């Protein structure tokens, strides 16, 4: 893998993805082999938006590699409150850390920030833009449960504002995957994303308003939360809130081998009764965040910072 930063999944080739997933599998099989690998290295955490899984799994990953983290803390308690620009904040924190992880409410923030730093910067979500590290753990989970070849996947929910969806959709164009996008019309994928996906060689994509017509054909159903915080108007959110939920009854039409995924947090999209079924893979998916982020950090922290081994 030869990248200075990880900003979107568009930059990842199939070979890059396989490098990360293979390394994650190796680490998962024997985490003790890398327990001191990055001793004395520091990862800077800059989260300008709430996060539980992403932040904690990056922190766990760095500590399990023998390193440690320095955390900007909440926006409320940082100099951002005094009006410091993102460019200044990242330039200061790169002096403290060997790599940076950034989450920010503005789309494009990671690209902009990366232009000001020399250490690797990993985008942990930029507004409704991208979330490539989530995509890698999603792909890892798909590979473990359904395989990435000859895959039929349904991606349902908030396709407009869901950054995990955008990143996953681009990454899947590297594989032999048919992608079915299921959402209300108002939350369809942004047209530029649809355009890009159609341009990708061999990518099979279709859009639907109802899950019913595609459910029986799916290997994987990737459910997402309606991104309330990104709606310009609360009334618009109320119109679609509560749509596109699944329960045990919905799944009567599904294949026995269906794998259900969700980047979490869920609100009410997946009935808790599904958690106890063989379909549910979302907690396993969240756990996969640690080996996958360990693999990524390991690759990016290699000497020279270009992740090349
Ligand atoms: C997602 C995110 O922040 O984009 N969460 C995550 O990183 N696992 C999904 C979401 O907030 O709905």
mmCIF file of C-alpha atoms and ligand atoms in Angstrom:
data_model
loop_
_atom_site.group_PDB
_atom_site.id
_atom_site.type_symbol
_atom_site.label_atom_id
_atom_site.label_comp_id
_atom_site.label_asym_id
_atom_site.label_seq_id
_atom_site.Cartn_x
_atom_site.Cartn_y
_atom_site.Cartn_z
ATOM 1 C CA UNK A 1 0.000 0.000 0.000
ATOM 2 C CA UNK A 2 1.437 3.351 -1.007
ATOM 3 C CA UNK A 3 -0.639 6.204 0.294
ATOM 4 C CA UNK A 4 0.339 9.208 2.383
ATOM 5 C CA UNK A 5 -3.139 9.519 3.891
ATOM 6 C CA UNK A 6 -6.430 7.630 3.883
ATOM 7 C CA UNK A 7 -9.173 10.046 2.882
ATOM 8 C CA UNK A 8 -11.736 8.157 0.789
ATOM 9 C CA UNK A 9 -12.250 4.581 -0.307
ATOM 10 C CA UNK A 10 -11.953 5.799 -3.921
ATOM 11 C CA UNK A 11 -8.171 5.790 -3.515
ATOM 12 C CA UNK A 12 -8.114 2.071 -2.618
ATOM 13 C CA UNK A 13 -7.407 -0.555 -5.256
ATOM 14 C CA UNK A 14 -8.444 -4.162 -4.849
ATOM 15 C CA UNK A 15 -4.823 -4.980 -3.992
ATOM 16 C CA UNK A 16 -4.750 -2.278 -1.271
ATOM 17 C CA UNK A 17 -7.948 -3.633 0.238
ATOM 18 C CA UNK A 18 -6.660 -7.186 0.190
ATOM 19 C CA UNK A 19 -3.400 -6.104 1.809
ATOM 20 C CA UNK A 20 -5.285 -4.541 4.728
ATOM 21 C CA UNK A 21 -7.767 -7.406 5.131
ATOM 22 C CA UNK A 22 -5.045 -10.075 4.970
ATOM 23 C CA UNK A 23 -2.943 -8.209 7.516
ATOM 24 C CA UNK A 24 -6.027 -7.824 9.764
ATOM 25 C CA UNK A 25 -6.696 -11.567 9.549
ATOM 26 C CA UNK A 26 -3.092 -12.295 10.502
ATOM 27 C CA UNK A 27 -3.287 -9.936 13.476
ATOM 28 C CA UNK A 28 -6.675 -11.331 14.499
ATOM 29 C CA UNK A 29 -5.211 -14.851 14.543
ATOM 30 C CA UNK A 30 -2.246 -13.859 16.724
ATOM 31 C CA UNK A 31 -2.518 -10.375 18.265
ATOM 32 C CA UNK A 32 0.352 -11.051 20.670
ATOM 33 C CA UNK A 33 2.799 -11.119 17.731
ATOM 34 C CA UNK A 34 2.340 -7.340 17.292
ATOM 35 C CA UNK A 35 1.915 -6.360 20.941
ATOM 36 C CA UNK A 36 5.104 -4.232 21.004
ATOM 37 C CA UNK A 37 5.348 -3.386 17.347
ATOM 38 C CA UNK A 38 4.678 0.326 17.684
ATOM 39 C CA UNK A 39 5.906 0.911 21.224
ATOM 40 C CA UNK A 40 6.541 4.618 21.892
ATOM 41 C CA UNK A 41 4.505 5.709 18.870
ATOM 42 C CA UNK A 42 1.580 8.064 19.430
ATOM 43 C CA UNK A 43 -1.690 8.404 17.561
ATOM 44 C CA UNK A 44 -3.432 11.803 17.687
ATOM 45 C CA UNK A 45 -7.218 11.637 17.967
ATOM 46 C CA UNK A 46 -9.156 14.652 16.701
ATOM 47 C CA UNK A 47 -12.878 14.060 16.964
ATOM 48 C CA UNK A 48 -15.001 17.105 16.219
ATOM 49 C CA UNK A 49 -18.158 14.965 16.203
ATOM 50 C CA UNK A 50 -19.457 12.306 18.601
ATOM 51 C CA UNK A 51 -18.047 8.792 18.273
ATOM 52 C CA UNK A 52 -17.998 5.667 20.395
ATOM 53 C CA UNK A 53 -16.885 2.747 18.233
ATOM 54 C CA UNK A 54 -14.560 4.508 15.833
ATOM 55 C CA UNK A 55 -12.690 6.440 18.489
ATOM 56 C CA UNK A 56 -12.486 3.622 21.018
ATOM 57 C CA UNK A 57 -11.474 1.023 18.462
ATOM 58 C CA UNK A 58 -8.689 3.284 17.127
ATOM 59 C CA UNK A 59 -7.516 3.790 20.693
ATOM 60 C CA UNK A 60 -7.691 0.063 21.435
ATOM 61 C CA UNK A 61 -5.899 -0.740 18.174
ATOM 62 C CA UNK A 62 -3.047 1.682 18.885
ATOM 63 C CA UNK A 63 -2.630 0.376 22.446
ATOM 64 C CA UNK A 64 -2.693 -3.236 21.272
ATOM 65 C CA UNK A 65 0.193 -2.367 18.949
ATOM 66 C CA UNK A 66 2.152 -1.171 21.980
ATOM 67 C CA UNK A 67 1.580 2.527 21.255
ATOM 68 C CA UNK A 68 -0.561 5.156 22.901
ATOM 69 C CA UNK A 69 -2.909 7.995 21.990
ATOM 70 C CA UNK A 70 -3.089 11.730 22.556
ATOM 71 C CA UNK A 71 -6.642 12.940 22.423
ATOM 72 C CA UNK A 72 -7.783 16.468 21.629
ATOM 73 C CA UNK A 73 -10.845 15.744 23.762
ATOM 74 C CA UNK A 74 -14.166 17.382 23.145
ATOM 75 C CA UNK A 75 -14.481 20.460 20.966
ATOM 76 C CA UNK A 76 -15.926 22.214 24.011
ATOM 77 C CA UNK A 77 -12.682 21.807 25.943
ATOM 78 C CA UNK A 78 -10.260 22.550 23.071
ATOM 79 C CA UNK A 79 -8.909 25.726 21.469
ATOM 80 C CA UNK A 80 -11.411 25.212 18.653
ATOM 81 C CA UNK A 81 -13.777 26.980 21.047
ATOM 82 C CA UNK A 82 -11.504 30.031 20.842
ATOM 83 C CA UNK A 83 -11.805 30.087 17.065
ATOM 84 C CA UNK A 84 -8.736 28.086 16.055
ATOM 85 C CA UNK A 85 -8.888 26.870 12.457
ATOM 86 C CA UNK A 86 -8.743 23.166 11.573
ATOM 87 C CA UNK A 87 -5.527 23.796 9.614
ATOM 88 C CA UNK A 88 -3.819 25.252 12.705
ATOM 89 C CA UNK A 89 -5.134 22.503 14.994
ATOM 90 C CA UNK A 90 -3.809 19.668 12.813
ATOM 91 C CA UNK A 91 -0.469 21.427 12.275
ATOM 92 C CA UNK A 92 0.007 21.692 16.033
ATOM 93 C CA UNK A 93 -1.071 18.137 16.848
ATOM 94 C CA UNK A 94 1.084 16.586 14.111
ATOM 95 C CA UNK A 95 4.026 17.797 16.190
ATOM 96 C CA UNK A 96 2.852 15.574 19.036
ATOM 97 C CA UNK A 97 1.892 12.398 17.177
ATOM 98 C CA UNK A 98 3.097 9.910 14.530
ATOM 99 C CA UNK A 99 -0.292 9.711 12.799
ATOM 100 C CA UNK A 100 -3.643 11.499 13.089
ATOM 101 C CA UNK A 101 -7.235 10.327 13.029
ATOM 102 C CA UNK A 102 -9.772 13.021 12.167
ATOM 103 C CA UNK A 103 -13.549 13.071 12.363
ATOM 104 C CA UNK A 104 -15.262 16.298 11.368
ATOM 105 C CA UNK A 105 -18.833 17.409 10.565
ATOM 106 C CA UNK A 106 -17.802 19.092 7.290
ATOM 107 C CA UNK A 107 -17.498 17.092 4.094
ATOM 108 C CA UNK A 108 -14.042 17.637 2.632
ATOM 109 C CA UNK A 109 -12.443 18.467 6.012
ATOM 110 C CA UNK A 110 -10.085 15.465 5.883
ATOM 111 C CA UNK A 111 -8.838 16.339 2.407
ATOM 112 C CA UNK A 112 -8.182 19.908 3.460
ATOM 113 C CA UNK A 113 -6.500 18.925 6.741
ATOM 114 C CA UNK A 114 -4.262 16.382 5.003
ATOM 115 C CA UNK A 115 -2.771 19.165 2.889
ATOM 116 C CA UNK A 116 -1.287 20.733 6.024
ATOM 117 C CA UNK A 117 0.396 17.687 7.579
ATOM 118 C CA UNK A 118 3.257 15.311 6.803
ATOM 119 C CA UNK A 119 2.266 12.500 9.161
ATOM 120 C CA UNK A 120 -0.382 10.063 7.870
ATOM 121 C CA UNK A 121 -3.932 11.330 8.381
ATOM 122 C CA UNK A 122 -6.806 8.851 8.475
ATOM 123 C CA UNK A 123 -10.319 10.126 7.799
ATOM 124 C CA UNK A 124 -12.702 8.770 10.432
ATOM 125 C CA UNK A 125 -15.721 10.434 8.838
ATOM 126 C CA UNK A 126 -16.152 13.844 7.164
ATOM 127 C CA UNK A 127 -19.779 14.974 7.319
ATOM 128 C CA UNK A 128 -21.869 13.150 4.740
ATOM 129 C CA UNK A 129 -18.687 12.397 2.775
ATOM 130 C CA UNK A 130 -16.585 9.319 3.453
ATOM 131 C CA UNK A 131 -15.594 6.889 6.201
ATOM 132 C CA UNK A 132 -12.962 4.612 4.629
ATOM 133 C CA UNK A 133 -11.749 2.850 7.785
ATOM 134 C CA UNK A 134 -15.340 1.767 8.477
ATOM 135 C CA UNK A 135 -15.448 0.445 4.914
ATOM 136 C CA UNK A 136 -12.410 -1.731 5.498
ATOM 137 C CA UNK A 137 -13.958 -3.335 8.560
ATOM 138 C CA UNK A 138 -17.214 -3.721 6.620
ATOM 139 C CA UNK A 139 -15.347 -5.502 3.816
ATOM 140 C CA UNK A 140 -13.543 -7.684 6.338
ATOM 141 C CA UNK A 141 -16.900 -8.698 7.833
ATOM 142 C CA UNK A 142 -18.409 -9.362 4.395
ATOM 143 C CA UNK A 143 -15.389 -11.451 3.407
ATOM 144 C CA UNK A 144 -15.688 -13.537 6.593
ATOM 145 C CA UNK A 145 -19.440 -14.099 6.274
ATOM 146 C CA UNK A 146 -20.423 -14.092 2.616
ATOM 147 C CA UNK A 147 -17.222 -13.696 0.606
ATOM 148 C CA UNK A 148 -16.435 -10.733 -1.626
ATOM 149 C CA UNK A 149 -16.779 -12.561 -4.920
ATOM 150 C CA UNK A 150 -20.095 -13.022 -6.632
ATOM 151 C CA UNK A 151 -21.758 -10.921 -3.947
ATOM 152 C CA UNK A 152 -25.309 -9.583 -3.975
ATOM 153 C CA UNK A 153 -25.677 -6.833 -1.379
ATOM 154 C CA UNK A 154 -28.599 -4.619 -0.397
ATOM 155 C CA UNK A 155 -27.711 -1.277 1.176
ATOM 156 C CA UNK A 156 -30.699 0.291 2.893
ATOM 157 C CA UNK A 157 -31.647 3.443 4.773
ATOM 158 C CA UNK A 158 -30.097 6.887 4.562
ATOM 159 C CA UNK A 159 -28.087 6.660 1.375
ATOM 160 C CA UNK A 160 -27.973 10.418 0.932
ATOM 161 C CA UNK A 161 -26.204 11.440 4.129
ATOM 162 C CA UNK A 162 -24.720 8.073 5.142
ATOM 163 C CA UNK A 163 -20.961 8.341 4.685
ATOM 164 C CA UNK A 164 -20.436 4.655 5.463
ATOM 165 C CA UNK A 165 -22.658 3.894 2.459
ATOM 166 C CA UNK A 166 -20.743 6.166 0.087
ATOM 167 C CA UNK A 167 -17.409 4.668 1.076
ATOM 168 C CA UNK A 168 -18.635 1.085 0.921
ATOM 169 C CA UNK A 169 -20.287 1.528 -2.478
ATOM 170 C CA UNK A 170 -17.096 2.847 -4.090
ATOM 171 C CA UNK A 171 -14.956 0.124 -2.524
ATOM 172 C CA UNK A 172 -17.285 -2.627 -3.737
ATOM 173 C CA UNK A 173 -16.722 -1.614 -7.355
ATOM 174 C CA UNK A 174 -13.343 -3.392 -6.990
ATOM 175 C CA UNK A 175 -15.168 -6.701 -6.590
ATOM 176 C CA UNK A 176 -17.700 -8.761 -8.444
ATOM 177 C CA UNK A 177 -20.631 -7.279 -6.523
ATOM 178 C CA UNK A 178 -24.202 -6.428 -7.444
ATOM 179 C CA UNK A 179 -25.335 -3.496 -5.303
ATOM 180 C CA UNK A 180 -29.038 -2.837 -4.624
ATOM 181 C CA UNK A 181 -29.736 0.520 -2.979
ATOM 182 C CA UNK A 182 -32.985 0.663 -1.010
ATOM 183 C CA UNK A 183 -34.282 3.998 0.338
ATOM 184 C CA UNK A 184 -37.123 6.497 0.174
ATOM 185 C CA UNK A 185 -36.766 8.746 -2.836
ATOM 186 C CA UNK A 186 -35.712 11.690 -0.672
ATOM 187 C CA UNK A 187 -32.736 9.734 0.734
ATOM 188 C CA UNK A 188 -31.370 8.206 -2.455
ATOM 189 C CA UNK A 189 -27.645 8.153 -3.123
ATOM 190 C CA UNK A 190 -26.280 11.548 -4.262
ATOM 191 C CA UNK A 191 -26.450 11.648 -8.068
ATOM 192 C CA UNK A 192 -22.710 12.173 -8.389
ATOM 193 C CA UNK A 193 -22.101 8.935 -6.490
ATOM 194 C CA UNK A 194 -24.528 7.064 -8.769
ATOM 195 C CA UNK A 195 -22.773 8.546 -11.773
ATOM 196 C CA UNK A 196 -19.346 7.445 -10.489
ATOM 197 C CA UNK A 197 -20.605 3.946 -9.682
ATOM 198 C CA UNK A 198 -22.036 3.572 -13.178
ATOM 199 C CA UNK A 199 -18.664 4.607 -14.616
ATOM 200 C CA UNK A 200 -16.840 1.909 -12.669
ATOM 201 C CA UNK A 201 -16.079 -1.045 -14.838
ATOM 202 C CA UNK A 202 -18.439 -3.964 -14.364
ATOM 203 C CA UNK A 203 -20.265 -2.383 -11.404
ATOM 204 C CA UNK A 204 -23.877 -3.583 -11.204
ATOM 205 C CA UNK A 205 -26.012 -1.096 -9.312
ATOM 206 C CA UNK A 206 -29.790 -0.665 -8.994
ATOM 207 C CA UNK A 207 -32.008 1.594 -6.899
ATOM 208 C CA UNK A 208 -35.244 0.553 -5.210
ATOM 209 C CA UNK A 209 -37.857 2.030 -2.893
ATOM 210 C CA UNK A 210 -38.843 -1.280 -1.358
ATOM 211 C CA UNK A 211 -36.780 -4.032 0.202
ATOM 212 C CA UNK A 212 -39.329 -6.713 -0.658
ATOM 213 C CA UNK A 213 -38.385 -7.011 -4.318
ATOM 214 C CA UNK A 214 -34.696 -7.658 -3.648
ATOM 215 C CA UNK A 215 -34.561 -9.317 -0.224
ATOM 216 C CA UNK A 216 -34.717 -12.960 -1.416
ATOM 217 C CA UNK A 217 -31.677 -12.489 -3.682
ATOM 218 C CA UNK A 218 -29.382 -10.908 -1.071
ATOM 219 C CA UNK A 219 -26.254 -12.389 0.509
ATOM 220 C CA UNK A 220 -25.779 -9.305 2.679
ATOM 221 C CA UNK A 221 -28.196 -6.624 3.884
ATOM 222 C CA UNK A 222 -26.383 -3.494 5.129
ATOM 223 C CA UNK A 223 -28.796 -1.382 7.163
ATOM 224 C CA UNK A 224 -28.090 2.234 8.121
ATOM 225 C CA UNK A 225 -29.449 4.856 10.494
ATOM 226 C CA UNK A 226 -31.297 7.903 9.188
ATOM 227 C CA UNK A 227 -28.707 10.628 9.827
ATOM 228 C CA UNK A 228 -30.927 13.031 11.751
ATOM 229 C CA UNK A 229 -28.093 15.467 12.544
ATOM 230 C CA UNK A 230 -27.449 16.095 8.829
ATOM 231 C CA UNK A 231 -31.012 17.081 7.887
ATOM 232 C CA UNK A 232 -31.305 20.811 7.260
ATOM 233 C CA UNK A 233 -34.927 20.618 8.420
ATOM 234 C CA UNK A 234 -36.297 18.539 11.339
ATOM 235 C CA UNK A 235 -39.678 18.190 9.555
ATOM 236 C CA UNK A 236 -37.981 16.475 6.650
ATOM 237 C CA UNK A 237 -36.429 14.035 9.124
ATOM 238 C CA UNK A 238 -39.818 13.335 10.711
ATOM 239 C CA UNK A 239 -41.241 12.425 7.281
ATOM 240 C CA UNK A 240 -38.809 9.538 6.856
ATOM 241 C CA UNK A 241 -38.038 8.595 10.481
ATOM 242 C CA UNK A 242 -39.206 5.103 11.275
ATOM 243 C CA UNK A 243 -39.238 3.950 7.645
ATOM 244 C CA UNK A 244 -37.116 1.059 6.464
ATOM 245 C CA UNK A 245 -37.088 -1.009 9.626
ATOM 246 C CA UNK A 246 -36.649 -4.760 9.691
ATOM 247 C CA UNK A 247 -37.932 -7.333 12.147
ATOM 248 C CA UNK A 248 -37.989 -11.122 12.341
ATOM 249 C CA UNK A 249 -41.114 -11.215 10.173
ATOM 250 C CA UNK A 250 -39.462 -9.195 7.401
ATOM 251 C CA UNK A 251 -36.799 -11.876 7.190
ATOM 252 C CA UNK A 252 -39.182 -14.701 6.342
ATOM 253 C CA UNK A 253 -38.542 -13.877 2.696
ATOM 254 C CA UNK A 254 -34.741 -13.835 3.106
ATOM 255 C CA UNK A 255 -32.242 -16.552 2.282
ATOM 256 C CA UNK A 256 -31.134 -18.624 5.301
ATOM 257 C CA UNK A 257 -27.576 -17.493 4.621
ATOM 258 C CA UNK A 258 -28.342 -13.775 4.707
ATOM 259 C CA UNK A 259 -25.848 -11.687 6.715
ATOM 260 C CA UNK A 260 -27.236 -8.513 8.279
ATOM 261 C CA UNK A 261 -24.792 -5.691 8.929
ATOM 262 C CA UNK A 262 -25.073 -2.170 10.378
ATOM 263 C CA UNK A 263 -22.251 0.291 11.116
ATOM 264 C CA UNK A 264 -24.048 1.172 14.396
ATOM 265 C CA UNK A 265 -25.346 3.066 16.286
ATOM 266 C CA UNK A 266 -28.833 1.814 15.433
ATOM 267 C CA UNK A 267 -31.946 3.686 16.424
ATOM 268 C CA UNK A 268 -34.919 1.529 15.463
ATOM 269 C CA UNK A 269 -33.895 0.097 12.064
ATOM 270 C CA UNK A 270 -33.235 -3.425 13.316
ATOM 271 C CA UNK A 271 -35.584 -5.032 15.846
ATOM 272 C CA UNK A 272 -33.600 -6.340 18.858
ATOM 273 C CA UNK A 273 -35.142 -9.804 18.306
ATOM 274 C CA UNK A 274 -32.899 -10.126 15.221
ATOM 275 C CA UNK A 275 -29.808 -9.887 17.451
ATOM 276 C CA UNK A 276 -30.352 -13.456 18.606
ATOM 277 C CA UNK A 277 -30.622 -14.871 15.073
ATOM 278 C CA UNK A 278 -27.893 -16.302 12.832
ATOM 279 C CA UNK A 279 -28.417 -13.368 10.465
ATOM 280 C CA UNK A 280 -26.990 -10.740 12.824
ATOM 281 C CA UNK A 281 -23.355 -9.800 12.183
ATOM 282 C CA UNK A 282 -23.347 -6.187 13.405
ATOM 283 C CA UNK A 283 -21.687 -6.755 16.769
ATOM 284 C CA UNK A 284 -19.042 -8.953 15.164
ATOM 285 C CA UNK A 285 -18.638 -6.143 12.594
ATOM 286 C CA UNK A 286 -18.005 -3.605 15.387
ATOM 287 C CA UNK A 287 -15.444 -5.943 17.001
ATOM 288 C CA UNK A 288 -13.648 -6.273 13.668
ATOM 289 C CA UNK A 289 -12.851 -2.567 13.977
ATOM 290 C CA UNK A 290 -9.907 -3.414 16.221
ATOM 291 C CA UNK A 291 -7.907 -5.875 14.037
ATOM 292 C CA UNK A 292 -8.697 -3.881 10.891
ATOM 293 C CA UNK A 293 -7.558 -0.586 12.452
ATOM 294 C CA UNK A 294 -4.498 -2.351 13.887
ATOM 295 C CA UNK A 295 -3.651 -3.494 10.357
ATOM 296 C CA UNK A 296 -4.188 0.000 8.956
ATOM 297 C CA UNK A 297 -2.133 1.702 11.632
ATOM 298 C CA UNK A 298 0.600 -0.862 11.200
ATOM 299 C CA UNK A 299 0.742 -0.199 7.452
ATOM 300 C CA UNK A 300 0.674 3.592 7.805
ATOM 301 C CA UNK A 301 3.177 3.699 10.666
ATOM 302 C CA UNK A 302 5.830 1.796 8.735
ATOM 303 C CA UNK A 303 8.978 3.786 8.343
ATOM 304 C CA UNK A 304 8.640 6.586 5.821
ATOM 305 C CA UNK A 305 4.954 6.838 6.599
ATOM 306 C CA UNK A 306 3.889 5.513 3.211
ATOM 307 C CA UNK A 307 2.749 2.160 4.512
ATOM 308 C CA UNK A 308 5.018 0.280 2.147
ATOM 309 C CA UNK A 309 6.561 -2.892 3.444
HETATM 310 C C1 LIG B 1 -21.259 5.723 11.525
HETATM 311 C C2 LIG B 1 -20.746 7.114 11.269
HETATM 312 O O1 LIG B 1 -20.296 7.800 12.194
HETATM 313 O O2 LIG B 1 -20.787 7.505 10.113
HETATM 314 N N1 LIG B 1 -20.884 5.204 12.762
HETATM 315 C C3 LIG B 1 -19.681 4.572 12.850
HETATM 316 O O3 LIG B 1 -18.628 5.117 12.594
HETATM 317 N N2 LIG B 1 -19.715 3.261 13.185
HETATM 318 C C4 LIG B 1 -22.682 5.535 11.239
HETATM 319 C C5 LIG B 1 -23.714 6.443 11.858
HETATM 320 O O4 LIG B 1 -23.402 7.372 12.614
HETATM 321 O O5 LIG B 1 -24.889 6.201 11.588
#
